[in-house]
Amino acid sequence: MTKKLIVVFAIFIICLSCLFAGTSVFEIQFDPYSYQRHTFDVGTLESNYGLGLGLGYRNYVFRGISVGTQFDFRYYDYPQLPTGFYNFSFMAKAGGTIKYTKNFSMTIDLGLGMDIRTINNDTTFHFNSVLYTKLAYYIGNSISIFAGADIDFSLTDDIAVTPKIGIQLSTSRFPFHGAGIGLVMDGKILMGKRSTIPFEGTWTVPGGTFDRDEDDKYELDTAVRELREETTIRFSDLKASYLGKWTLKGPFFSWTTFFYEIPSLDQEIIPSEFYDLLWLDPKYIVNGKYDMKFRPFTKSEMKQLMSLLDN
């Protein structure tokens, strides 16, 4: 029964993650030991073990900092109790994440939750609040392992400290639809090294996903907005000449890059969501002469730009 519930809930939250903007977070958590003392009709416990699933999202705020919410579901096993006891925990958390380096981050959340406990078909509800902190180490662009702890303040039980370990998957909103602007000056294109997921650590043109009131009819509006948010460049103040665009479409993915040539740039550039911004030669990107990691499909994107410049 327990395994079926976990599988069903996992499918549910994966589907639910499609609705979130920002960076969706999916966690598989294991609570190896809890120091909480529960007093039930059947006696007093000092330990339990839990398996949990979490779904959340973290919206980018400033370089290295994001805020968001998370919803956790856990099932606890109490080996000292007879069969017929079940404990399911639901928790809603909100807080912030600080990314210290490319590989390390720390999250601090405050949460409110509820335990649903069943003893021999007798169900009770227990409300609690929690202070949650964790350290995560990123082993890939969107995969991290983490360790942390809940400090649980319950209305009906003593204070609990529950260590947690697990693995976290972070992805952008799915389906993914977005647009960007490739500014070209003196034959070079402005590109940045992303500091956020997705494609963290890769070089891309400024751009991002559609807002809720945007769609493919307003791709350029999305691109202009993202250019301002990520570089502080005001597109309306540029003497930009339209060169063309490059588009990639799939069943659940679409991206359009608009290429504009400018004679000069007098505005100050302040990178946001980028570690750095540089003017790069598209020919060197295609030929692989830069010792850099580029976003997937960038070579196809730059080949289109080279064709537009030749014309």
PDB file of N, CA and C in Angstrom, residues 42-132:
ATOM      1  N   VAL A  42       0.014   4.101  22.285  1.00  0.00           N
ATOM      2  CA  VAL A  42       0.758   2.845  22.339  1.00  0.00           C
ATOM      3  C   VAL A  42       2.123   3.008  23.007  1.00  0.00           C
ATOM      4  N   GLY A  43       2.479   4.206  23.428  1.00  0.00           N
ATOM      5  CA  GLY A  43       3.757   4.374  24.093  1.00  0.00           C
ATOM      6  C   GLY A  43       4.548   5.541  23.559  1.00  0.00           C
ATOM      7  N   THR A  44       5.806   5.650  23.984  1.00  0.00           N
ATOM      8  CA  THR A  44       6.681   6.759  23.607  1.00  0.00           C
ATOM      9  C   THR A  44       7.775   6.262  22.673  1.00  0.00           C
ATOM     10  N   LEU A  45       8.031   7.033  21.608  1.00  0.00           N
ATOM     11  CA  LEU A  45       9.051   6.669  20.626  1.00  0.00           C
ATOM     12  C   LEU A  45      10.180   7.685  20.642  1.00  0.00           C
ATOM     13  N   GLU A  46      11.339   7.230  20.271  1.00  0.00           N
ATOM     14  CA  GLU A  46      12.488   8.126  20.185  1.00  0.00           C
ATOM     15  C   GLU A  46      13.085   8.170  18.789  1.00  0.00           C
ATOM     16  N   SER A  47      12.651   7.335  17.887  1.00  0.00           N
ATOM     17  CA  SER A  47      13.245   7.334  16.553  1.00  0.00           C
ATOM     18  C   SER A  47      12.226   6.896  15.517  1.00  0.00           C
ATOM     19  N   ASN A  48      12.441   7.342  14.295  1.00  0.00           N
ATOM     20  CA  ASN A  48      11.652   6.876  13.163  1.00  0.00           C
ATOM     21  C   ASN A  48      12.445   7.125  11.896  1.00  0.00           C
ATOM     22  N   TYR A  49      12.001   6.518  10.828  1.00  0.00           N
ATOM     23  CA  TYR A  49      12.659   6.646   9.540  1.00  0.00           C
ATOM     24  C   TYR A  49      11.637   7.096   8.515  1.00  0.00           C
ATOM     25  N   GLY A  50      12.072   7.885   7.559  1.00  0.00           N
ATOM     26  CA  GLY A  50      11.117   8.415   6.600  1.00  0.00           C
ATOM     27  C   GLY A  50      11.645   8.432   5.182  1.00  0.00           C
ATOM     28  N   LEU A  51      10.729   8.298   4.251  1.00  0.00           N
ATOM     29  CA  LEU A  51      11.027   8.453   2.837  1.00  0.00           C
ATOM     30  C   LEU A  51      10.123   9.551   2.312  1.00  0.00           C
ATOM     31  N   GLY A  52      10.693  10.514   1.619  1.00  0.00           N
ATOM     32  CA  GLY A  52       9.887  11.673   1.229  1.00  0.00           C
ATOM     33  C   GLY A  52      10.087  12.091  -0.211  1.00  0.00           C
ATOM     34  N   LEU A  53       9.123  12.844  -0.695  1.00  0.00           N
ATOM     35  CA  LEU A  53       9.166  13.460  -2.007  1.00  0.00           C
ATOM     36  C   LEU A  53       8.861  14.938  -1.837  1.00  0.00           C
ATOM     37  N   GLY A  54       9.539  15.767  -2.580  1.00  0.00           N
ATOM     38  CA  GLY A  54       9.313  17.204  -2.483  1.00  0.00           C
ATOM     39  C   GLY A  54       9.179  17.837  -3.850  1.00  0.00           C
ATOM     40  N   LEU A  55       8.336  18.842  -3.949  1.00  0.00           N
ATOM     41  CA  LEU A  55       8.160  19.605  -5.177  1.00  0.00           C
ATOM     42  C   LEU A  55       8.167  21.084  -4.835  1.00  0.00           C
ATOM     43  N   GLY A  56       8.917  21.853  -5.584  1.00  0.00           N
ATOM     44  CA  GLY A  56       8.942  23.284  -5.314  1.00  0.00           C
ATOM     45  C   GLY A  56       9.411  24.070  -6.510  1.00  0.00           C
ATOM     46  N   TYR A  57       9.574  25.356  -6.308  1.00  0.00           N
ATOM     47  CA  TYR A  57      10.166  26.178  -7.345  1.00  0.00           C
ATOM     48  C   TYR A  57      10.921  27.320  -6.700  1.00  0.00           C
ATOM     49  N   ARG A  58      11.987  27.729  -7.365  1.00  0.00           N
ATOM     50  CA  ARG A  58      12.851  28.799  -6.878  1.00  0.00           C
ATOM     51  C   ARG A  58      12.972  29.836  -7.971  1.00  0.00           C
ATOM     52  N   ASN A  59      12.467  31.015  -7.702  1.00  0.00           N
ATOM     53  CA  ASN A  59      12.541  32.090  -8.678  1.00  0.00           C
ATOM     54  C   ASN A  59      13.771  32.948  -8.439  1.00  0.00           C
ATOM     55  N   TYR A  60      14.489  33.199  -9.499  1.00  0.00           N
ATOM     56  CA  TYR A  60      15.722  33.964  -9.436  1.00  0.00           C
ATOM     57  C   TYR A  60      15.440  35.402  -8.975  1.00  0.00           C
ATOM     58  N   VAL A  61      16.279  35.908  -8.054  1.00  0.00           N
ATOM     59  CA  VAL A  61      16.134  37.276  -7.558  1.00  0.00           C
ATOM     60  C   VAL A  61      17.355  38.108  -7.911  1.00  0.00           C
ATOM     61  N   PHE A  62      18.521  37.623  -7.532  1.00  0.00           N
ATOM     62  CA  PHE A  62      19.763  38.342  -7.797  1.00  0.00           C
ATOM     63  C   PHE A  62      20.850  37.298  -7.943  1.00  0.00           C
ATOM     64  N   ARG A  63      22.016  37.693  -8.377  1.00  0.00           N
ATOM     65  CA  ARG A  63      23.062  36.713  -8.637  1.00  0.00           C
ATOM     66  C   ARG A  63      23.294  35.818  -7.424  1.00  0.00           C
ATOM     67  N   GLY A  64      23.054  34.529  -7.623  1.00  0.00           N
ATOM     68  CA  GLY A  64      23.286  33.565  -6.564  1.00  0.00           C
ATOM     69  C   GLY A  64      22.173  33.434  -5.554  1.00  0.00           C
ATOM     70  N   ILE A  65      21.107  34.231  -5.675  1.00  0.00           N
ATOM     71  CA  ILE A  65      20.032  34.193  -4.686  1.00  0.00           C
ATOM     72  C   ILE A  65      18.699  33.914  -5.380  1.00  0.00           C
ATOM     73  N   SER A  66      17.935  33.001  -4.826  1.00  0.00           N
ATOM     74  CA  SER A  66      16.597  32.726  -5.337  1.00  0.00           C
ATOM     75  C   SER A  66      15.658  32.506  -4.164  1.00  0.00           C
ATOM     76  N   VAL A  67      14.384  32.744  -4.382  1.00  0.00           N
ATOM     77  CA  VAL A  67      13.377  32.525  -3.349  1.00  0.00           C
ATOM     78  C   VAL A  67      12.283  31.648  -3.940  1.00  0.00           C
ATOM     79  N   GLY A  68      11.526  31.000  -3.066  1.00  0.00           N
ATOM     80  CA  GLY A  68      10.467  30.160  -3.579  1.00  0.00           C
ATOM     81  C   GLY A  68       9.808  29.342  -2.491  1.00  0.00           C
ATOM     82  N   THR A  69       9.036  28.376  -2.919  1.00  0.00           N
ATOM     83  CA  THR A  69       8.299  27.523  -2.001  1.00  0.00           C
ATOM     84  C   THR A  69       8.563  26.068  -2.323  1.00  0.00           C
ATOM     85  N   GLN A  70       8.214  25.223  -1.382  1.00  0.00           N
ATOM     86  CA  GLN A  70       8.355  23.784  -1.573  1.00  0.00           C
ATOM     87  C   GLN A  70       7.263  23.060  -0.799  1.00  0.00           C
ATOM     88  N   PHE A  71       6.786  21.970  -1.374  1.00  0.00           N
ATOM     89  CA  PHE A  71       5.771  21.144  -0.744  1.00  0.00           C
ATOM     90  C   PHE A  71       6.337  19.741  -0.563  1.00  0.00           C
ATOM     91  N   ASP A  72       6.303  19.246   0.656  1.00  0.00           N
ATOM     92  CA  ASP A  72       6.883  17.945   0.968  1.00  0.00           C
ATOM     93  C   ASP A  72       5.803  16.945   1.367  1.00  0.00           C
ATOM     94  N   PHE A  73       6.042  15.715   0.999  1.00  0.00           N
ATOM     95  CA  PHE A  73       5.196  14.604   1.407  1.00  0.00           C
ATOM     96  C   PHE A  73       6.116  13.506   1.929  1.00  0.00           C
ATOM     97  N   ARG A  74       5.822  12.979   3.112  1.00  0.00           N
ATOM     98  CA  ARG A  74       6.673  11.931   3.681  1.00  0.00           C
ATOM     99  C   ARG A  74       5.839  10.832   4.325  1.00  0.00           C
ATOM    100  N   TYR A  75       6.405   9.660   4.255  1.00  0.00           N
ATOM    101  CA  TYR A  75       5.848   8.531   4.997  1.00  0.00           C
ATOM    102  C   TYR A  75       6.890   8.076   6.010  1.00  0.00           C
ATOM    103  N   TYR A  76       6.483   7.926   7.265  1.00  0.00           N
ATOM    104  CA  TYR A  76       7.404   7.512   8.321  1.00  0.00           C
ATOM    105  C   TYR A  76       7.113   6.079   8.752  1.00  0.00           C
ATOM    106  N   ASP A  77       8.185   5.375   9.012  1.00  0.00           N
ATOM    107  CA  ASP A  77       8.086   4.002   9.492  1.00  0.00           C
ATOM    108  C   ASP A  77       8.559   3.968  10.940  1.00  0.00           C
ATOM    109  N   TYR A  78       7.743   3.421  11.809  1.00  0.00           N
ATOM    110  CA  TYR A  78       8.095   3.301  13.223  1.00  0.00           C
ATOM    111  C   TYR A  78       8.300   1.815  13.536  1.00  0.00           C
ATOM    112  N   PRO A  79       9.546   1.357  13.471  1.00  0.00           N
ATOM    113  CA  PRO A  79       9.788  -0.083  13.622  1.00  0.00           C
ATOM    114  C   PRO A  79       9.434  -0.621  15.009  1.00  0.00           C
ATOM    115  N   GLN A  80       9.341   0.253  16.014  1.00  0.00           N
ATOM    116  CA  GLN A  80       9.045  -0.221  17.362  1.00  0.00           C
ATOM    117  C   GLN A  80       7.552  -0.452  17.585  1.00  0.00           C
ATOM    118  N   LEU A  81       6.726   0.009  16.638  1.00  0.00           N
ATOM    119  CA  LEU A  81       5.291  -0.122  16.818  1.00  0.00           C
ATOM    120  C   LEU A  81       4.758  -1.353  16.091  1.00  0.00           C
ATOM    121  N   PRO A  82       3.644  -1.885  16.545  1.00  0.00           N
ATOM    122  CA  PRO A  82       3.031  -3.003  15.828  1.00  0.00           C
ATOM    123  C   PRO A  82       2.465  -2.531  14.501  1.00  0.00           C
ATOM    124  N   THR A  83       2.131  -3.471  13.630  1.00  0.00           N
ATOM    125  CA  THR A  83       1.525  -3.112  12.355  1.00  0.00           C
ATOM    126  C   THR A  83       0.191  -2.424  12.612  1.00  0.00           C
ATOM    127  N   GLY A  84      -0.216  -1.611  11.651  1.00  0.00           N
ATOM    128  CA  GLY A  84      -1.446  -0.865  11.815  1.00  0.00           C
ATOM    129  C   GLY A  84      -1.215   0.595  12.116  1.00  0.00           C
ATOM    130  N   PHE A  85       0.088   0.992  12.249  1.00  0.00           N
ATOM    131  CA  PHE A  85       0.411   2.402  12.483  1.00  0.00           C
ATOM    132  C   PHE A  85       1.009   2.989  11.210  1.00  0.00           C
ATOM    133  N   TYR A  86       0.460   4.140  10.780  1.00  0.00           N
ATOM    134  CA  TYR A  86       0.984   4.847   9.619  1.00  0.00           C
ATOM    135  C   TYR A  86       1.074   6.332   9.946  1.00  0.00           C
ATOM    136  N   ASN A  87       2.084   6.977   9.391  1.00  0.00           N
ATOM    137  CA  ASN A  87       2.256   8.419   9.601  1.00  0.00           C
ATOM    138  C   ASN A  87       2.643   9.064   8.276  1.00  0.00           C
ATOM    139  N   PHE A  88       1.764   9.905   7.758  1.00  0.00           N
ATOM    140  CA  PHE A  88       2.046  10.662   6.552  1.00  0.00           C
ATOM    141  C   PHE A  88       2.192  12.130   6.939  1.00  0.00           C
ATOM    142  N   SER A  89       3.200  12.778   6.395  1.00  0.00           N
ATOM    143  CA  SER A  89       3.487  14.166   6.738  1.00  0.00           C
ATOM    144  C   SER A  89       3.409  15.031   5.494  1.00  0.00           C
ATOM    145  N   PHE A  90       2.694  16.159   5.588  1.00  0.00           N
ATOM    146  CA  PHE A  90       2.596  17.148   4.520  1.00  0.00           C
ATOM    147  C   PHE A  90       3.138  18.476   5.049  1.00  0.00           C
ATOM    148  N   MET A  91       3.963  19.137   4.252  1.00  0.00           N
ATOM    149  CA  MET A  91       4.593  20.359   4.713  1.00  0.00           C
ATOM    150  C   MET A  91       4.697  21.351   3.562  1.00  0.00           C
ATOM    151  N   ALA A  92       4.311  22.618   3.819  1.00  0.00           N
ATOM    152  CA  ALA A  92       4.507  23.700   2.860  1.00  0.00           C
ATOM    153  C   ALA A  92       5.582  24.636   3.410  1.00  0.00           C
ATOM    154  N   LYS A  93       6.635  24.882   2.617  1.00  0.00           N
ATOM    155  CA  LYS A  93       7.767  25.683   3.068  1.00  0.00           C
ATOM    156  C   LYS A  93       7.990  26.861   2.131  1.00  0.00           C
ATOM    157  N   ALA A  94       8.571  27.919   2.666  1.00  0.00           N
ATOM    158  CA  ALA A  94       8.937  29.080   1.863  1.00  0.00           C
ATOM    159  C   ALA A  94      10.220  29.671   2.433  1.00  0.00           C
ATOM    160  N   GLY A  95      11.091  30.115   1.544  1.00  0.00           N
ATOM    161  CA  GLY A  95      12.354  30.688   1.998  1.00  0.00           C
ATOM    162  C   GLY A  95      13.259  31.009   0.836  1.00  0.00           C
ATOM    163  N   GLY A  96      14.558  31.018   1.103  1.00  0.00           N
ATOM    164  CA  GLY A  96      15.517  31.418   0.091  1.00  0.00           C
ATOM    165  C   GLY A  96      16.687  30.475  -0.033  1.00  0.00           C
ATOM    166  N   THR A  97      17.331  30.536  -1.201  1.00  0.00           N
ATOM    167  CA  THR A  97      18.525  29.748  -1.489  1.00  0.00           C
ATOM    168  C   THR A  97      19.653  30.689  -1.892  1.00  0.00           C
ATOM    169  N   ILE A  98      20.797  30.501  -1.294  1.00  0.00           N
ATOM    170  CA  ILE A  98      21.990  31.279  -1.636  1.00  0.00           C
ATOM    171  C   ILE A  98      23.007  30.337  -2.244  1.00  0.00           C
ATOM    172  N   LYS A  99      23.428  30.641  -3.443  1.00  0.00           N
ATOM    173  CA  LYS A  99      24.430  29.815  -4.109  1.00  0.00           C
ATOM    174  C   LYS A  99      25.798  30.466  -3.935  1.00  0.00           C
ATOM    175  N   TYR A 100      26.652  29.818  -3.123  1.00  0.00           N
ATOM    176  CA  TYR A 100      27.956  30.391  -2.806  1.00  0.00           C
ATOM    177  C   TYR A 100      28.922  30.252  -3.972  1.00  0.00           C
ATOM    178  N   THR A 101      28.966  29.083  -4.559  1.00  0.00           N
ATOM    179  CA  THR A 101      29.828  28.826  -5.704  1.00  0.00           C
ATOM    180  C   THR A 101      29.008  28.101  -6.755  1.00  0.00           C
ATOM    181  N   LYS A 102      29.663  27.707  -7.822  1.00  0.00           N
ATOM    182  CA  LYS A 102      28.965  26.973  -8.873  1.00  0.00           C
ATOM    183  C   LYS A 102      28.404  25.664  -8.356  1.00  0.00           C
ATOM    184  N   ASN A 103      29.048  25.072  -7.334  1.00  0.00           N
ATOM    185  CA  ASN A 103      28.663  23.742  -6.879  1.00  0.00           C
ATOM    186  C   ASN A 103      27.948  23.702  -5.533  1.00  0.00           C
ATOM    187  N   PHE A 104      28.047  24.775  -4.733  1.00  0.00           N
ATOM    188  CA  PHE A 104      27.480  24.726  -3.386  1.00  0.00           C
ATOM    189  C   PHE A 104      26.380  25.767  -3.196  1.00  0.00           C
ATOM    190  N   SER A 105      25.344  25.378  -2.481  1.00  0.00           N
ATOM    191  CA  SER A 105      24.278  26.315  -2.132  1.00  0.00           C
ATOM    192  C   SER A 105      23.735  25.967  -0.756  1.00  0.00           C
ATOM    193  N   MET A 106      23.097  26.950  -0.125  1.00  0.00           N
ATOM    194  CA  MET A 106      22.449  26.740   1.160  1.00  0.00           C
ATOM    195  C   MET A 106      21.015  27.260   1.070  1.00  0.00           C
ATOM    196  N   THR A 107      20.083  26.468   1.594  1.00  0.00           N
ATOM    197  CA  THR A 107      18.672  26.830   1.599  1.00  0.00           C
ATOM    198  C   THR A 107      18.172  26.914   3.030  1.00  0.00           C
ATOM    199  N   ILE A 108      17.402  27.962   3.328  1.00  0.00           N
ATOM    200  CA  ILE A 108      16.744  28.111   4.625  1.00  0.00           C
ATOM    201  C   ILE A 108      15.264  28.381   4.369  1.00  0.00           C
ATOM    202  N   ASP A 109      14.398  27.544   4.933  1.00  0.00           N
ATOM    203  CA  ASP A 109      12.964  27.676   4.739  1.00  0.00           C
ATOM    204  C   ASP A 109      12.243  27.671   6.078  1.00  0.00           C
ATOM    205  N   LEU A 110      11.114  28.327   6.109  1.00  0.00           N
ATOM    206  CA  LEU A 110      10.152  28.203   7.203  1.00  0.00           C
ATOM    207  C   LEU A 110       8.917  27.508   6.652  1.00  0.00           C
ATOM    208  N   GLY A 111       8.315  26.637   7.465  1.00  0.00           N
ATOM    209  CA  GLY A 111       7.196  25.890   6.930  1.00  0.00           C
ATOM    210  C   GLY A 111       6.099  25.627   7.939  1.00  0.00           C
ATOM    211  N   LEU A 112       4.930  25.290   7.401  1.00  0.00           N
ATOM    212  CA  LEU A 112       3.788  24.849   8.183  1.00  0.00           C
ATOM    213  C   LEU A 112       3.318  23.525   7.614  1.00  0.00           C
ATOM    214  N   GLY A 113       2.920  22.613   8.520  1.00  0.00           N
ATOM    215  CA  GLY A 113       2.537  21.313   8.025  1.00  0.00           C
ATOM    216  C   GLY A 113       1.577  20.577   8.925  1.00  0.00           C
ATOM    217  N   MET A 114       1.341  19.334   8.535  1.00  0.00           N
ATOM    218  CA  MET A 114       0.398  18.505   9.258  1.00  0.00           C
ATOM    219  C   MET A 114       0.803  17.044   9.129  1.00  0.00           C
ATOM    220  N   ASP A 115       0.744  16.319  10.233  1.00  0.00           N
ATOM    221  CA  ASP A 115       0.938  14.875  10.238  1.00  0.00           C
ATOM    222  C   ASP A 115      -0.429  14.199  10.313  1.00  0.00           C
ATOM    223  N   ILE A 116      -0.617  13.193   9.476  1.00  0.00           N
ATOM    224  CA  ILE A 116      -1.828  12.374   9.525  1.00  0.00           C
ATOM    225  C   ILE A 116      -1.422  10.994  10.027  1.00  0.00           C
ATOM    226  N   ARG A 117      -1.867  10.643  11.215  1.00  0.00           N
ATOM    227  CA  ARG A 117      -1.444   9.403  11.853  1.00  0.00           C
ATOM    228  C   ARG A 117      -2.623   8.459  12.013  1.00  0.00           C
ATOM    229  N   THR A 118      -2.372   7.223  11.682  1.00  0.00           N
ATOM    230  CA  THR A 118      -3.399   6.194  11.804  1.00  0.00           C
ATOM    231  C   THR A 118      -2.883   5.069  12.679  1.00  0.00           C
ATOM    232  N   ILE A 119      -3.611   4.764  13.750  1.00  0.00           N
ATOM    233  CA  ILE A 119      -3.293   3.647  14.626  1.00  0.00           C
ATOM    234  C   ILE A 119      -4.526   2.746  14.670  1.00  0.00           C
ATOM    235  N   ASN A 120      -4.368   1.580  14.040  1.00  0.00           N
ATOM    236  CA  ASN A 120      -5.479   0.618  14.005  1.00  0.00           C
ATOM    237  C   ASN A 120      -6.774   1.280  13.549  1.00  0.00           C
ATOM    238  N   ASN A 121      -6.667   1.994  12.402  1.00  0.00           N
ATOM    239  CA  ASN A 121      -7.802   2.640  11.742  1.00  0.00           C
ATOM    240  C   ASN A 121      -8.326   3.866  12.482  1.00  0.00           C
ATOM    241  N   ASP A 122      -7.651   4.297  13.530  1.00  0.00           N
ATOM    242  CA  ASP A 122      -8.017   5.523  14.242  1.00  0.00           C
ATOM    243  C   ASP A 122      -7.082   6.642  13.773  1.00  0.00           C
ATOM    244  N   THR A 123      -7.620   7.654  13.056  1.00  0.00           N
ATOM    245  CA  THR A 123      -6.806   8.696  12.428  1.00  0.00           C
ATOM    246  C   THR A 123      -6.860   9.990  13.233  1.00  0.00           C
ATOM    247  N   THR A 124      -5.681  10.590  13.440  1.00  0.00           N
ATOM    248  CA  THR A 124      -5.590  11.880  14.117  1.00  0.00           C
ATOM    249  C   THR A 124      -4.743  12.837  13.289  1.00  0.00           C
ATOM    250  N   PHE A 125      -4.916  14.142  13.524  1.00  0.00           N
ATOM    251  CA  PHE A 125      -4.201  15.168  12.766  1.00  0.00           C
ATOM    252  C   PHE A 125      -3.369  16.006  13.741  1.00  0.00           C
ATOM    253  N   HIS A 126      -2.115  16.266  13.362  1.00  0.00           N
ATOM    254  CA  HIS A 126      -1.194  16.993  14.228  1.00  0.00           C
ATOM    255  C   HIS A 126      -0.539  18.105  13.405  1.00  0.00           C
ATOM    256  N   PHE A 127      -0.726  19.345  13.818  1.00  0.00           N
ATOM    257  CA  PHE A 127      -0.183  20.487  13.083  1.00  0.00           C
ATOM    258  C   PHE A 127       1.168  20.887  13.673  1.00  0.00           C
ATOM    259  N   ASN A 128       2.058  21.347  12.814  1.00  0.00           N
ATOM    260  CA  ASN A 128       3.390  21.711  13.276  1.00  0.00           C
ATOM    261  C   ASN A 128       4.011  22.762  12.359  1.00  0.00           C
ATOM    262  N   SER A 129       5.053  23.405  12.862  1.00  0.00           N
ATOM    263  CA  SER A 129       5.847  24.349  12.069  1.00  0.00           C
ATOM    264  C   SER A 129       7.283  23.870  12.068  1.00  0.00           C
ATOM    265  N   VAL A 130       8.059  24.328  11.081  1.00  0.00           N
ATOM    266  CA  VAL A 130       9.406  23.794  10.919  1.00  0.00           C
ATOM    267  C   VAL A 130      10.354  24.879  10.418  1.00  0.00           C
ATOM    268  N   LEU A 131      11.586  24.809  10.889  1.00  0.00           N
ATOM    269  CA  LEU A 131      12.701  25.575  10.331  1.00  0.00           C
ATOM    270  C   LEU A 131      13.600  24.575   9.623  1.00  0.00           C
ATOM    271  N   TYR A 132      13.795  24.770   8.333  1.00  0.00           N
ATOM    272  CA  TYR A 132      14.505  23.782   7.517  1.00  0.00           C
ATOM    273  C   TYR A 132      15.749  24.423   6.912  1.00  0.00           C
TER     274      TYR A 132
END
